mmCIF file of C-alpha atoms in Angstrom:
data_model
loop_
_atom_site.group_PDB
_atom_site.id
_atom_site.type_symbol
_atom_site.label_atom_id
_atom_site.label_comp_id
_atom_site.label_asym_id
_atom_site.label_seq_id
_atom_site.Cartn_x
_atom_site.Cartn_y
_atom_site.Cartn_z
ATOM 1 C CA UNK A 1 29.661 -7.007 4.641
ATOM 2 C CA UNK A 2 30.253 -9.040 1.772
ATOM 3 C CA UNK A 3 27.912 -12.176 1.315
ATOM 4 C CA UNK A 4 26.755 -14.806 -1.192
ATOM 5 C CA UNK A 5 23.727 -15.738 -2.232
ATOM 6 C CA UNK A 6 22.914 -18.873 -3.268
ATOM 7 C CA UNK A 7 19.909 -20.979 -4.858
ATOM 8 C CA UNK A 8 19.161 -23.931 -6.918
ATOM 9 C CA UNK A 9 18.182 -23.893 -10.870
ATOM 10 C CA UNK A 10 14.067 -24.085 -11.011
ATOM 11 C CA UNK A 11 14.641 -25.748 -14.021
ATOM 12 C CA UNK A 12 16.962 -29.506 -14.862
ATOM 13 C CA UNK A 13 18.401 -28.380 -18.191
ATOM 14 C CA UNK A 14 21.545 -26.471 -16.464
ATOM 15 C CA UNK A 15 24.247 -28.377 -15.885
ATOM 16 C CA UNK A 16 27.196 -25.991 -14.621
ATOM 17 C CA UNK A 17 27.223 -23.713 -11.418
ATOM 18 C CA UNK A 18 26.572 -19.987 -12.614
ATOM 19 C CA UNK A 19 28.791 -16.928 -10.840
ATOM 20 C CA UNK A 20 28.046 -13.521 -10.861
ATOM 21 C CA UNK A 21 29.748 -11.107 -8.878
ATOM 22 C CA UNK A 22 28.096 -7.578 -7.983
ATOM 23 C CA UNK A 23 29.705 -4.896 -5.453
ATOM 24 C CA UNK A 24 29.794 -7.278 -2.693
ATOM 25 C CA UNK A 25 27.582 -9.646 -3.714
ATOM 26 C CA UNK A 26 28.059 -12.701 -4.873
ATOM 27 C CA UNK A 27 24.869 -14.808 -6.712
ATOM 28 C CA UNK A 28 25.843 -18.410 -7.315
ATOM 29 C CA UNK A 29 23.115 -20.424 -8.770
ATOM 30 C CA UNK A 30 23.453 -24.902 -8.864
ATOM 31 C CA UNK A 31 21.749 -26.806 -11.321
ATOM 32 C CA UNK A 32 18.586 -29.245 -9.674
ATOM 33 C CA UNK A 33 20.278 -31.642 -7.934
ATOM 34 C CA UNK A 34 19.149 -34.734 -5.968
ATOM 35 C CA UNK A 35 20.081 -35.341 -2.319
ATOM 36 C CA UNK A 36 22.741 -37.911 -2.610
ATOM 37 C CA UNK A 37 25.270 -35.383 -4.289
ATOM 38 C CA UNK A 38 24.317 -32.692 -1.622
ATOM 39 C CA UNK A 39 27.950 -33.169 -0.459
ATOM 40 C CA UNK A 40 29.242 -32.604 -4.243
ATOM 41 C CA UNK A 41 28.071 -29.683 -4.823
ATOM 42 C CA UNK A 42 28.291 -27.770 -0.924
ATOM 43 C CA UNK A 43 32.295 -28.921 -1.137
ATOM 44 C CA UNK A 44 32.041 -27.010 -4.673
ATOM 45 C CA UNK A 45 30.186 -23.842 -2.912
ATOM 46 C CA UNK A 46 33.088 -24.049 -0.548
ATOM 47 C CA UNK A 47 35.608 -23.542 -2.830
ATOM 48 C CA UNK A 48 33.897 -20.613 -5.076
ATOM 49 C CA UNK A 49 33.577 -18.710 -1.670
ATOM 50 C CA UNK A 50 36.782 -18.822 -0.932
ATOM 51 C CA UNK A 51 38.183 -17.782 -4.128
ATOM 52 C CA UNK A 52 35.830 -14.831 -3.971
ATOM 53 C CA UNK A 53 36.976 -13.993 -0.435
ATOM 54 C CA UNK A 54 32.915 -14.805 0.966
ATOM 55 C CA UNK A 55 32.306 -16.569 4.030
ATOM 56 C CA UNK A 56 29.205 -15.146 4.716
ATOM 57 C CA UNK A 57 25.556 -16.539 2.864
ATOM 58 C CA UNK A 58 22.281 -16.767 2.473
ATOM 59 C CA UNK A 59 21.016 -20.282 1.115
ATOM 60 C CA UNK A 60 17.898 -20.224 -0.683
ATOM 61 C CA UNK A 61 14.152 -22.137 1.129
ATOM 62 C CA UNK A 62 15.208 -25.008 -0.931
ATOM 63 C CA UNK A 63 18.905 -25.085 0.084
ATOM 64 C CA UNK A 64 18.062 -24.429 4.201
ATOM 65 C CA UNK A 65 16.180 -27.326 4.449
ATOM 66 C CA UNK A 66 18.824 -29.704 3.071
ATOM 67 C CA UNK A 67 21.151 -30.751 6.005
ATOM 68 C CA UNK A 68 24.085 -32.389 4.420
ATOM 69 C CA UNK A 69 24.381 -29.219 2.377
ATOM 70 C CA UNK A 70 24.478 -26.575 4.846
ATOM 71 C CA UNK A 71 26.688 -29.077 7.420
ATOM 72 C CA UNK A 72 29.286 -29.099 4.383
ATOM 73 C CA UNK A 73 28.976 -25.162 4.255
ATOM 74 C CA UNK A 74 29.833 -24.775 8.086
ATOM 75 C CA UNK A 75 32.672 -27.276 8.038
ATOM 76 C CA UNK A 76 35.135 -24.917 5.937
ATOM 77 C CA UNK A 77 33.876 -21.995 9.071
ATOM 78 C CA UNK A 78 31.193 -20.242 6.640
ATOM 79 C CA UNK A 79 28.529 -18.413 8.671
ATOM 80 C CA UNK A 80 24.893 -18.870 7.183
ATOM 81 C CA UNK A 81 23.056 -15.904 7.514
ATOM 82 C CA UNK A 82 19.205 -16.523 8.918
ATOM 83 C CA UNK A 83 18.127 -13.770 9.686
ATOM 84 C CA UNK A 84 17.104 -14.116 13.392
ATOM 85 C CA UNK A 85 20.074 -11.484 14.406
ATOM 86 C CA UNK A 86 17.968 -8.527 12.432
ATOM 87 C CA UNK A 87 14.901 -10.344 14.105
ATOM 88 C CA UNK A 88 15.840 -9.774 17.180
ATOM 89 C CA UNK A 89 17.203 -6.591 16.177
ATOM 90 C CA UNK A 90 13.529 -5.538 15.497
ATOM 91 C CA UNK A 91 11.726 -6.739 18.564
ATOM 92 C CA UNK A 92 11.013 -3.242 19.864
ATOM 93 C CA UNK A 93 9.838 -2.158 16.734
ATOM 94 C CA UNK A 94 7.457 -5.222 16.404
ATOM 95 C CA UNK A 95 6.217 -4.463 19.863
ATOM 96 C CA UNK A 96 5.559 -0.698 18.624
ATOM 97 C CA UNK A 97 3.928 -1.850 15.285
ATOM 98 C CA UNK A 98 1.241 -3.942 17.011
ATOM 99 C CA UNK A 99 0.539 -1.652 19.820
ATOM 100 C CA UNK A 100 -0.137 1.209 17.484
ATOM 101 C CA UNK A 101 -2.626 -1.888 15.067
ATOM 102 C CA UNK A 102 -4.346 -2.332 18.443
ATOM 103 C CA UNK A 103 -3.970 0.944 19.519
ATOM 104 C CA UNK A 104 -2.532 0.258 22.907
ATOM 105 C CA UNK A 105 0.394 2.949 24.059
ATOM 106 C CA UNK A 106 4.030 0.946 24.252
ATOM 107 C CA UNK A 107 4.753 2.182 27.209
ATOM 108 C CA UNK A 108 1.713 0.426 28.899
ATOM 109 C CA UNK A 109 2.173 -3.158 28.303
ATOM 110 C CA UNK A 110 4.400 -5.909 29.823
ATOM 111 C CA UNK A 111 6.834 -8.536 28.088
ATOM 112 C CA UNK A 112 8.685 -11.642 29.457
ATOM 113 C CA UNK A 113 11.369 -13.110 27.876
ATOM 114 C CA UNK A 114 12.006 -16.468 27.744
ATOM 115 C CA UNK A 115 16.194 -15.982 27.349
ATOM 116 C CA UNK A 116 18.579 -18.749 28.158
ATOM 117 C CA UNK A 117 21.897 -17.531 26.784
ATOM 118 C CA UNK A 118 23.651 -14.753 28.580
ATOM 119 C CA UNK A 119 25.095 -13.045 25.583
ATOM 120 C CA UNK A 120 25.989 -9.291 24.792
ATOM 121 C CA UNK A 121 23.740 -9.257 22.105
ATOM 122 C CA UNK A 122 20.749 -10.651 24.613
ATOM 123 C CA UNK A 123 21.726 -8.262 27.110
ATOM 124 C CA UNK A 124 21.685 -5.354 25.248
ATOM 125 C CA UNK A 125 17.875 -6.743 23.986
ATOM 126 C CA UNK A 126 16.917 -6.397 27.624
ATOM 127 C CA UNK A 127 18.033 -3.333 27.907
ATOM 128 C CA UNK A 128 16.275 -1.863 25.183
ATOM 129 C CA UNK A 129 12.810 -3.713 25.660
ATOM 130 C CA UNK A 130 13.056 -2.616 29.215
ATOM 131 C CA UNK A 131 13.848 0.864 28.385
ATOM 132 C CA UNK A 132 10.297 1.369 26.325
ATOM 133 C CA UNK A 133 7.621 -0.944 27.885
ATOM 134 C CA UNK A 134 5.922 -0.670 31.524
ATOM 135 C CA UNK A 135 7.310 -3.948 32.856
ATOM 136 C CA UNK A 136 9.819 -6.908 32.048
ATOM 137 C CA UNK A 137 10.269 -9.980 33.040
ATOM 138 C CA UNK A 138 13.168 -12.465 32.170
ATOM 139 C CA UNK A 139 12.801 -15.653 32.784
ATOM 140 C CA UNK A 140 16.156 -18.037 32.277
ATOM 141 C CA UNK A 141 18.810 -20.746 33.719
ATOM 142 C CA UNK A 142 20.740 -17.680 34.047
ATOM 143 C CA UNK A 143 19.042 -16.302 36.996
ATOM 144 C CA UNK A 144 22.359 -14.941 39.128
ATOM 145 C CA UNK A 145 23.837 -13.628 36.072
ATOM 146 C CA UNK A 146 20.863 -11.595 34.879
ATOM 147 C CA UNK A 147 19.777 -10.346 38.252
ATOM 148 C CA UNK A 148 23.231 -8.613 37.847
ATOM 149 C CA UNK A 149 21.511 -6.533 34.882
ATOM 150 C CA UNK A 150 18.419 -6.068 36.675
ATOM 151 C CA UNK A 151 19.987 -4.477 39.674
ATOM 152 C CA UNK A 152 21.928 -1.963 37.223
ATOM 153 C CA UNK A 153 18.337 -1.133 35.019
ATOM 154 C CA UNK A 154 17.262 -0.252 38.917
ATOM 155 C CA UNK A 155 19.986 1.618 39.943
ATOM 156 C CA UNK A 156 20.907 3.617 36.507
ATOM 157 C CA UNK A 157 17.852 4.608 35.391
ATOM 158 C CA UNK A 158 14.741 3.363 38.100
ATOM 159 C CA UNK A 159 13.732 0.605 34.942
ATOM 160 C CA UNK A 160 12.013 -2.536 37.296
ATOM 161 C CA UNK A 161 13.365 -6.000 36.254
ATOM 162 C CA UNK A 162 11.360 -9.240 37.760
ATOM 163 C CA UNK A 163 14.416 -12.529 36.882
ATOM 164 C CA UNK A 164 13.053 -15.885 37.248
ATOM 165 C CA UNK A 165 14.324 -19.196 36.382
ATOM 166 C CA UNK A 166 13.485 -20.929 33.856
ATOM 167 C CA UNK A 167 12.680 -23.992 36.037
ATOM 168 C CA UNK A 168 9.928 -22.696 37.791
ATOM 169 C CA UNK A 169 6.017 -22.888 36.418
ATOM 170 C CA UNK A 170 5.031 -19.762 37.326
ATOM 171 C CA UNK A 171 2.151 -17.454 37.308
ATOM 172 C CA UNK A 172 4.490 -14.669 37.549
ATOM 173 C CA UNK A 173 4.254 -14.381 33.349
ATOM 174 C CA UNK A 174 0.324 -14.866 33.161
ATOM 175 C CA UNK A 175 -0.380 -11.098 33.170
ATOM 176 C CA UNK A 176 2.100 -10.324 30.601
ATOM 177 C CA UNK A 177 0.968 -9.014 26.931
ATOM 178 C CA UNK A 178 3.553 -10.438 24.742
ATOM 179 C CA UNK A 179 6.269 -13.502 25.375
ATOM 180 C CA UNK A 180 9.650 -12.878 23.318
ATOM 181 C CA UNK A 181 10.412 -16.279 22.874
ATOM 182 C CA UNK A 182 14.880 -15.857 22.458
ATOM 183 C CA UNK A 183 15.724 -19.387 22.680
ATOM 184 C CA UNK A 184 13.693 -22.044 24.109
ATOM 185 C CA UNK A 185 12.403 -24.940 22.746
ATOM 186 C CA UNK A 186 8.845 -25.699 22.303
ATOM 187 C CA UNK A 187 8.560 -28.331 25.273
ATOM 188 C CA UNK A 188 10.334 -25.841 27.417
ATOM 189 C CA UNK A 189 7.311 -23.442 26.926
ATOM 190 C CA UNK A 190 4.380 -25.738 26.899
ATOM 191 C CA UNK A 191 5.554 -26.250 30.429
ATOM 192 C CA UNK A 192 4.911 -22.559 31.563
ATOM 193 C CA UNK A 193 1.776 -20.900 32.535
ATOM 194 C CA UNK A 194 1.380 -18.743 29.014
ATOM 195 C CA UNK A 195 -1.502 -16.326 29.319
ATOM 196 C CA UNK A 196 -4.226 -17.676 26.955
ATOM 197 C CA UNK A 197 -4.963 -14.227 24.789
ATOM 198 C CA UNK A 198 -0.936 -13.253 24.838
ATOM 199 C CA UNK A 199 0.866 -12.782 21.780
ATOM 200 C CA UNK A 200 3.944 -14.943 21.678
ATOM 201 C CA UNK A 201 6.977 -13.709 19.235
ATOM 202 C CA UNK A 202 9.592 -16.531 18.577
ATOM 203 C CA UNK A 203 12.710 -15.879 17.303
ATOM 204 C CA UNK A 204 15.300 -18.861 16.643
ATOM 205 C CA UNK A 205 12.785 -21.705 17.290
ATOM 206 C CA UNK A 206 9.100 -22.277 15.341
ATOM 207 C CA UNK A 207 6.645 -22.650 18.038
ATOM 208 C CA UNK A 208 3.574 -24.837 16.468
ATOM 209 C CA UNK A 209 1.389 -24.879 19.661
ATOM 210 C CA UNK A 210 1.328 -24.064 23.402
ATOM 211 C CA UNK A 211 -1.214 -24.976 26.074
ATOM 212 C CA UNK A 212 -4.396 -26.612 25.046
ATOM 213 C CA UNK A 213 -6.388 -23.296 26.078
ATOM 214 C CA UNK A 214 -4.143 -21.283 24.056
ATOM 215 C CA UNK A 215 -6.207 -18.591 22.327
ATOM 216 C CA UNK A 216 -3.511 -15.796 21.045
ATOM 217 C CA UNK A 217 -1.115 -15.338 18.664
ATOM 218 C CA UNK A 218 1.730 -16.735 17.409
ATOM 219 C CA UNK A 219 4.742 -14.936 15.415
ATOM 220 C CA UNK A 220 6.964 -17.045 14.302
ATOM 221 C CA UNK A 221 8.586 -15.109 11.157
ATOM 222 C CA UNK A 222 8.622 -11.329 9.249
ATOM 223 C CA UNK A 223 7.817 -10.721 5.768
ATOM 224 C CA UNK A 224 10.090 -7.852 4.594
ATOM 225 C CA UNK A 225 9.440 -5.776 1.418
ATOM 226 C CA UNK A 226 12.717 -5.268 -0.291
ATOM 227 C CA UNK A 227 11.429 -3.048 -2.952
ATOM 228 C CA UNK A 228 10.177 -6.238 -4.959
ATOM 229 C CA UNK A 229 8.545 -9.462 -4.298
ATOM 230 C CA UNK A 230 10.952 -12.428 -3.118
ATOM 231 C CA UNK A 231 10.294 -16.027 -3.967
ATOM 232 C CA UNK A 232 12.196 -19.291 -2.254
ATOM 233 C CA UNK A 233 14.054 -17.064 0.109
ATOM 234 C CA UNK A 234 13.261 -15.585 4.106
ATOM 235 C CA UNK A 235 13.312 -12.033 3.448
ATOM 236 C CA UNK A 236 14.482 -11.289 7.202
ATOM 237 C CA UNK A 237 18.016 -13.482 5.971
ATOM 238 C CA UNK A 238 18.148 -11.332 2.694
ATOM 239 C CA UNK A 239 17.522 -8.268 4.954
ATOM 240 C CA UNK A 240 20.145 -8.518 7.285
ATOM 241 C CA UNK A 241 22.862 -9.520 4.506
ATOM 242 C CA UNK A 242 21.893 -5.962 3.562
ATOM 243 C CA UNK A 243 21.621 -4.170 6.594
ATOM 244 C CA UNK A 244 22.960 -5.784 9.903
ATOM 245 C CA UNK A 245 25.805 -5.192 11.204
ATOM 246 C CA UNK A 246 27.129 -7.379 13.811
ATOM 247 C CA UNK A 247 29.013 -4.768 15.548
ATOM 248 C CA UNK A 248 26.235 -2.233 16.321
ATOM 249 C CA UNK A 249 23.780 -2.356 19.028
ATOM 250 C CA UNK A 250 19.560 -3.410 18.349
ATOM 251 C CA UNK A 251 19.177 0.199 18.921
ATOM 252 C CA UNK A 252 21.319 1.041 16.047
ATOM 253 C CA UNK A 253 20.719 -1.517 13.734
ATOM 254 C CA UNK A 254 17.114 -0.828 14.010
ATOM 255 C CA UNK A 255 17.097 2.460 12.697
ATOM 256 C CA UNK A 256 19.497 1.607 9.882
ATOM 257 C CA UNK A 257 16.884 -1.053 8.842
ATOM 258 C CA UNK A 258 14.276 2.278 9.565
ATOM 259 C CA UNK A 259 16.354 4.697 7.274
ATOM 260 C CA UNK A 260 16.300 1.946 4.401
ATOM 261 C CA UNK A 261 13.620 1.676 1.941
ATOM 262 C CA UNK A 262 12.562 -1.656 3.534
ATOM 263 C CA UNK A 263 9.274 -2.870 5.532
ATOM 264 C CA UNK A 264 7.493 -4.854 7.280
ATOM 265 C CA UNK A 265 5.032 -5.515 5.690
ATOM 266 C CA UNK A 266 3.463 -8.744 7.501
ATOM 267 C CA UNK A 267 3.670 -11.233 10.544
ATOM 268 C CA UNK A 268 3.676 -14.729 9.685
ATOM 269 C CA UNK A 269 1.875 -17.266 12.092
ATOM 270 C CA UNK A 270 1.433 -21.071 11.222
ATOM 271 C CA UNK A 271 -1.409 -20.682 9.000
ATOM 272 C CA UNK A 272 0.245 -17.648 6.987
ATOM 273 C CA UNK A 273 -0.160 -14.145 7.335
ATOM 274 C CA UNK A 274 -1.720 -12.456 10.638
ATOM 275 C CA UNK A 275 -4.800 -9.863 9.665
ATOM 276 C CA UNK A 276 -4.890 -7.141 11.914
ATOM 277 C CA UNK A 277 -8.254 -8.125 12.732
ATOM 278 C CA UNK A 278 -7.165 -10.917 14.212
ATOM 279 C CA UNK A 279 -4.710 -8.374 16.517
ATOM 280 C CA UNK A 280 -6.737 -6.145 17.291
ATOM 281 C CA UNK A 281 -9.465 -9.318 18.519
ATOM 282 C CA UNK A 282 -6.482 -9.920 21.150
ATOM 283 C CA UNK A 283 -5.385 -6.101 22.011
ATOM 284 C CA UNK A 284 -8.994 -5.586 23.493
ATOM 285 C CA UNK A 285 -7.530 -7.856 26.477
ATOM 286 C CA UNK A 286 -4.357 -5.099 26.663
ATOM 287 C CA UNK A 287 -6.345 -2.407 28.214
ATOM 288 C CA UNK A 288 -7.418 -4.193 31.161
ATOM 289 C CA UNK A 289 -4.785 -6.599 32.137
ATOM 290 C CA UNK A 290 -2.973 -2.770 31.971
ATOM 291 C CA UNK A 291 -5.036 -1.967 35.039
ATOM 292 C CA UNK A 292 -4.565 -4.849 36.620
ATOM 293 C CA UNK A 293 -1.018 -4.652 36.784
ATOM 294 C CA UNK A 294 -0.988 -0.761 38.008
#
């Protein structure tokens, strides 16, 4: 895949766009600019892209926060790359990361996710989750459609599937170890009954807070090594520039990111980096909600 890269001039003194055009990358750095020519210089991004044959990127911290710019970007059918397709790409791996910090098997803990949109790339996420955990449970607007999915899992290979909608405030998810957040908003969750020492992983939305007893943990971004340290960019969008590939399955794209001399090499919460002591405080409840669930 072929991709630009693009970020702003630390420095004021640079006054023209710099190109530089490597394999299938392209780097494009602007000079400092200030908000009201946002629209300049994205319709000038535009038409470097498509004289280079790009239309996907990756927009530096700076650039990602500015909404005029990246509007501008979409409007000529760009794709911004964010990095929450490789994220979600690496959910089972996450899962199997922190059960081995807090030395809890995989196969012994329960997930729900919280999943909206029926999509083949969600789908094939249940699928895969299902496949290595103890038990799953969906909960979604999509109720019919996913029930569908659940009564395959059962049939194919014996995998249990509890569906729920999305509407109902449930106890049903208050034994579970982790909550994949897919897609719902923050105000959608404060409205479930989260288990108070769970371990909620968000994908496409920043969750800030849940319930007022709350006591887990929140994962709301990676940090990937890519063989050096990365300033003003999400590593998980420079990662899957590199290595996703919108055409294979999680399985697939997982172990490509596995067979590549990048890492994860932390989980990022609201107040920065999570310490596996802070884990491994929360894994002690694993064990026994485990046996409660047997």
């Amino acid at each position: 895949m072929s991709y630009a890269i693009i970020e702003c001039e630390s420095r004021k003194i640079f006054k023209n766009i710099s190109i530089e055009e490597v394999f299938d990358e392209v780097h494009i750095k602007i000079p400092k600019f200030k908000n009201k020519k946002s629209q300049k210089y994205a319709k000038k991004i535009n038409k470097i892209l498509k004289k280079h044959k790009v239309s996907n990127v990756v927009l530096s911290n700076e650039l990602m926060e500015n909404e005029v710019f990246k509007n501008v970007i979409y409007m000529q059918n760009n794709y911004i790359i964010t990095g929450n397709k490789l994220y979600q790409s690496l959910l089972r791996k996450v899962l199997e990361d922190i059960c081995s910090i807090v030395e809890v098997p995989l196969q012994t803990v329960s997930v729900a996710i919280l999943c909206n949109e029926f999509s083949i790339e969600n789908l094939d996420l249940v699928k895969y989750i299902s496949q290595s955990v103890k038990q799953v449970t969906i909960m979604s607007e999509n109720k019919e459609k996913f029930e569908n999915i659940a009564l395959e899992l059962m049939s194919e290979a014996g995998i249990p599937l509890t569906v729920l909608e999305n509407k109902t405030r449930t106890s049903a998810i208050g034994r579970t170890n982790f909550i994949i957040n897919v897609d719902y908003g923050e105000e959608e969750i404060k409205k479930l009954i989260i288990p108070k020492d769970a371990i909620v992983i968000s994908v496409r939305k920043k969750i800030t807070e849940l319930r007022k007893n709350f006591n887990g943990i929140i994962i709301n971004d990676l940090n990937i090594y890519l063989g050096k340290e990365i300033q003003n960019f999400r590593t998980l969008a420079l990662c899957e520039a590199y290595v996703y590939d919108y055409k294979r399955r999680n399985q697939e794209n997982e172990k490509k990111f596995e067979r590549s001399e990048y890492k994860i090499n932390a989980y990022i919460g609201n107040n920065g980096i999570i310490s596996e002591e802070e884990f491994k405080k929360i894994g002690k409840t694993f064990a026994k909600k485990s046996k409660n669930n047997t």
